[in-house]
Short mmCIF file of C-alpha atoms in Angstrom, two decimals:
data_model
loop_
_atom_site.label_atom_id
_atom_site.label_comp_id
_atom_site.label_asym_id
_atom_site.label_seq_id
_atom_site.Cartn_x
_atom_site.Cartn_y
_atom_site.Cartn_z
CA MET S 694 -9.25 20.45 -7.26
CA ALA S 695 -11.07 19.58 -10.38
CA ASP S 696 -14.24 18.14 -10.71
CA TYR S 697 -14.05 14.08 -11.19
CA ASP S 698 -16.31 11.61 -12.75
CA PRO S 699 -16.86 8.69 -11.20
CA ALA S 700 -15.09 5.99 -12.59
CA PRO S 701 -16.18 2.62 -14.72
CA ASP S 702 -16.83 0.03 -12.04
CA GLU S 703 -14.95 -2.83 -14.20
CA LEU S 704 -11.78 -2.69 -16.15
CA VAL S 705 -12.63 -3.26 -19.89
CA ASP S 706 -10.09 -3.69 -22.97
CA ASP S 707 -9.13 -0.89 -24.74
CA ASP S 708 -11.17 1.73 -21.69
CA VAL S 709 -10.09 4.81 -21.81
CA TRP S 710 -10.03 6.42 -18.37
CA SER S 711 -9.98 10.44 -18.30
CA MET S 712 -10.52 12.85 -15.00
CA VAL S 713 -12.35 10.59 -13.11
CA LEU S 714 -12.34 9.30 -9.08
CA ALA S 715 -12.01 5.63 -8.69
CA THR S 716 -13.00 4.25 -5.16
CA ASP S 717 -14.63 1.07 -6.17
CA ASP S 718 -13.02 -2.25 -5.93
CA TYR S 719 -11.74 -4.35 -9.29
CA VAL S 720 -10.35 -7.28 -7.01
CA GLY S 721 -9.00 -9.90 -9.62
CA GLN S 722 -10.27 -7.86 -12.80
CA ARG S 723 -8.05 -8.16 -15.94
CA ALA S 724 -7.64 -6.09 -19.27
CA ASP S 725 -6.15 -5.61 -22.05
CA GLY S 726 -5.26 -1.53 -23.69
CA VAL S 727 -6.60 0.45 -20.97
CA GLU S 728 -5.57 3.81 -20.51
CA MET S 729 -5.89 6.02 -17.87
CA GLY S 730 -5.00 9.70 -17.38
CA ASP S 731 -5.51 12.57 -15.02
CA VAL S 732 -7.18 9.58 -12.32
CA ILE S 733 -7.25 8.77 -9.08
CA VAL S 734 -7.71 5.68 -7.03
CA ARG S 735 -8.48 6.33 -3.31
CA GLY S 736 -9.16 3.39 -1.20
CA GLY S 737 -9.91 0.59 -3.73
CA ARG S 738 -9.15 -3.25 -3.61
CA TRP S 739 -7.31 -4.21 -7.10
CA SER S 740 -5.52 -7.08 -5.59
CA GLY S 741 -4.34 -9.87 -8.52
CA VAL S 742 -6.06 -7.68 -10.98
CA VAL S 743 -3.66 -8.08 -14.45
CA LEU S 744 -3.71 -5.31 -17.22
CA ASP S 745 -1.92 -5.99 -20.66
CA GLY S 746 -0.60 -3.41 -22.23
CA TRP S 747 -1.35 -0.32 -19.37
CA ARG S 748 -0.41 3.06 -20.08
CA ALA S 749 -1.14 5.45 -16.95
CA PHE S 750 -0.04 9.06 -17.25
CA GLY S 751 -0.91 11.35 -14.46
CA VAL S 752 -2.57 8.90 -12.16
CA ALA S 753 -2.76 8.71 -8.12
CA PHE S 754 -3.18 5.59 -6.18
CA GLU S 755 -3.78 6.39 -2.63
CA ASP S 756 -4.62 3.83 0.11
CA CYS S 757 -5.25 1.08 -2.04
CA ASP S 758 -4.73 -2.72 -1.81
CA LEU S 759 -2.73 -3.52 -5.34
CA SER S 760 -1.53 -7.18 -3.44
CA GLY S 761 -0.62 -8.97 -6.65
CA PHE S 762 -1.20 -6.24 -9.26
CA SER S 763 0.21 -7.59 -12.66
CA LEU S 764 1.51 -5.43 -15.06
CA LEU S 765 2.39 -7.31 -18.70
CA ASP S 766 3.27 -6.26 -22.19
CA GLU S 767 5.95 -3.31 -21.71
CA ALA S 768 3.36 -1.44 -19.27
CA VAL S 769 3.80 2.77 -19.34
CA LEU S 770 3.65 4.57 -16.09
CA GLN S 771 4.26 8.46 -16.17
CA ASN S 772 3.77 10.94 -13.54
CA VAL S 773 1.86 7.77 -11.55
CA SER S 774 2.57 8.14 -7.46
CA PHE S 775 1.85 5.28 -5.12
CA THR S 776 0.87 6.50 -1.22
CA ARG S 777 0.83 4.56 1.27
CA CYS S 778 -0.36 1.29 -1.15
CA ARG S 779 0.10 -1.96 -0.26
CA LEU S 780 1.68 -3.85 -3.84
CA SER S 781 3.00 -7.16 -2.16
CA GLY S 782 3.97 -9.12 -5.03
CA ALA S 783 3.18 -6.92 -7.49
CA ASN S 784 4.67 -7.48 -10.91
CA PHE S 785 5.99 -4.37 -13.00
CA SER S 786 8.64 -7.00 -15.19
CA GLY S 787 9.44 -4.65 -18.32
CA ALA S 788 7.66 -1.85 -17.18
CA ARG S 789 9.08 1.38 -17.88
CA LEU S 790 8.86 4.08 -15.59
CA ARG S 791 9.08 7.70 -15.23
CA ARG S 792 9.06 10.19 -12.74
CA VAL S 793 6.77 7.37 -10.54
CA THR S 794 7.11 7.78 -6.81
CA PHE S 795 6.31 4.97 -4.17
CA SER S 796 6.10 6.79 -0.21
CA GLU S 797 4.77 4.81 2.43
CA CYS S 798 4.38 1.76 0.04
CA LYS S 799 4.54 -2.16 0.73
CA LEU S 800 6.14 -3.59 -1.91
CA ASP S 801 7.95 -6.95 -0.62
CA ASP S 802 8.77 -9.70 -3.10
CA VAL S 803 7.75 -7.11 -5.82
CA ASN S 804 8.98 -8.10 -9.66
CA LEU S 805 11.07 -5.10 -11.00
CA ARG S 806 13.25 -7.44 -13.61
CA MET S 807 14.31 -5.40 -16.71
CA ALA S 808 12.12 -2.36 -15.58
CA ASP S 809 13.50 0.66 -17.08
CA ALA S 810 13.12 3.51 -14.25
CA GLU S 811 13.83 6.69 -14.74
CA GLN S 812 13.03 10.09 -12.21
CA VAL S 813 11.63 7.34 -9.53
CA VAL S 814 11.32 7.66 -5.68
CA PHE S 815 10.94 4.98 -3.17
CA ALA S 816 10.61 6.80 0.13
CA ASP S 817 9.56 5.29 3.46
CA ALA S 818 9.00 2.01 1.28
CA VAL S 819 9.47 -1.46 1.95
CA LEU S 820 10.86 -4.05 -0.86
CA VAL S 821 12.00 -6.80 1.41
CA GLY S 822 12.75 -9.54 -1.15
CA SER S 823 12.13 -7.63 -4.66
CA ASP S 824 13.76 -8.55 -7.40
CA LEU S 825 15.60 -5.86 -9.39
CA HIS S 826 17.33 -8.47 -11.99
CA ALA S 827 18.72 -6.34 -14.78
CA ALA S 828 16.76 -3.51 -14.08
CA LYS S 829 17.69 -0.09 -15.28
CA LEU S 830 17.64 2.72 -12.92
CA THR S 831 18.66 6.09 -13.47
CA ASP S 832 18.48 8.86 -11.21
CA VAL S 833 16.27 7.06 -8.92
CA ARG S 834 16.02 7.57 -4.90
CA MET S 835 15.77 4.53 -2.61
CA ARG S 836 15.58 6.92 0.88
CA GLY S 837 14.52 5.49 4.49
CA CYS S 838 13.96 1.88 2.34
CA ASP S 839 13.70 -1.69 3.56
CA LEU S 840 15.55 -3.36 1.19
CA ARG S 841 17.27 -6.44 2.75
CA ALA S 842 17.20 -9.71 0.79
CA THR S 843 16.94 -7.31 -2.43
CA ASP S 844 18.43 -8.89 -6.46
CA TRP S 845 20.46 -6.70 -8.14
CA THR S 846 21.94 -9.06 -10.53
CA LYS S 847 22.59 -7.65 -13.50
CA ALA S 848 20.71 -4.11 -12.72
CA ALA S 849 22.69 -0.82 -14.38
CA LEU S 850 22.29 1.76 -11.95
CA LYS S 851 23.27 5.48 -12.63
CA THR S 852 22.88 8.16 -10.05
CA VAL S 853 21.25 5.92 -7.74
CA ASP S 854 20.80 7.35 -3.66
CA LEU S 855 20.07 4.47 -1.23
CA ARG S 856 20.73 6.55 1.84
CA GLY S 857 18.99 5.49 4.86
CA SER S 858 17.73 2.23 3.38
CA ARG S 859 18.61 -1.29 4.78
CA LEU S 860 20.92 -2.95 2.94
CA GLU S 861 21.42 -6.59 4.39
CA ASP S 862 21.48 -9.87 3.13
CA ILE S 863 21.45 -8.30 -0.78
CA ARG S 864 22.40 -10.45 -3.50
CA GLY S 865 23.98 -8.58 -6.50
CA ALA S 866 26.05 -6.16 -4.63
CA ASP S 867 28.44 -5.77 -7.21
CA ARG S 868 26.20 -3.96 -9.80
CA LEU S 869 25.71 -1.00 -6.60
CA ARG S 870 29.09 0.73 -8.07
CA GLY S 871 28.49 4.46 -7.95
CA VAL S 872 25.34 4.64 -5.97
CA THR S 873 25.52 6.91 -2.85
CA ILE S 874 25.31 5.46 0.76
CA GLU S 875 25.94 7.14 4.19
CA SER S 876 28.53 5.46 6.14
CA SER S 877 26.82 4.02 8.62
CA GLN S 878 25.44 1.78 5.78
CA VAL S 879 29.09 0.27 4.86
CA VAL S 880 29.17 -2.26 7.36
CA PRO S 881 25.79 -3.90 6.69
CA LEU S 882 26.36 -3.86 2.90
CA ALA S 883 30.11 -5.03 3.39
CA TYR S 884 29.62 -8.98 3.85
CA SER S 885 27.10 -8.77 0.77
CA LEU S 886 29.63 -7.16 -1.45
CA ALA S 887 32.08 -10.06 -0.20
CA VAL S 888 29.90 -12.77 -1.50
CA ALA S 889 29.00 -10.89 -4.65
CA LEU S 890 33.29 -10.86 -5.13
CA GLU S 891 33.40 -14.03 -4.13
CA LEU S 892 35.71 -13.19 -1.17
CA THR S 893 36.82 -16.42 1.07
CA ILE S 894 36.31 -15.43 4.87
CA GLU S 895 38.07 -17.57 7.78
CA ASP S 896 38.65 -16.67 10.97
CA GLU S 897 40.83 -19.79 11.48
CA TYR S 898 43.92 -20.70 9.48
CA ASP S 899 47.08 -22.98 9.86
CA GLU S 900 50.14 -22.47 11.65
#
């Protein structure tokens, strides 16, 4: 493994991080125009951090607390991984994600509205209540995830694999046209589809 220098202990506008290892806490900090390349972030607390115009290339977050982490102004993430991270309530709205992986992460109530995601993997992740309204997902895998109560309204999906994931009580289920699921997921998904298609479900009827 290459030698990494210690990362700065503060997020500063227009700073560039390259070949650094970050282990400090950055709770509640905010910065504009930060660019990171070939960076490892390990075990730090980034809760409430706000990054405006963030650019990240080859960044690995491991065992971090990023609750409330917020990306503004169409952030770009490429070859970025999040492993065993807490991202509850994080904001990725409008972000451009390319070859990004979320593995064993807690992503409940995450905002992915209008995100543009391609070649993105969610593995064994919790996304309960997350918002994918008008998101564009291409070649995306959500395997073994908890997707209960997620919102897919107006989402555009192409080559999306949801096998092994929980799909109960989702909104905008009609946008899942063409996704791949397992036979065991058909029944849990059926009620959400019926709601999306505005079907009337009545067990009693007049003679």
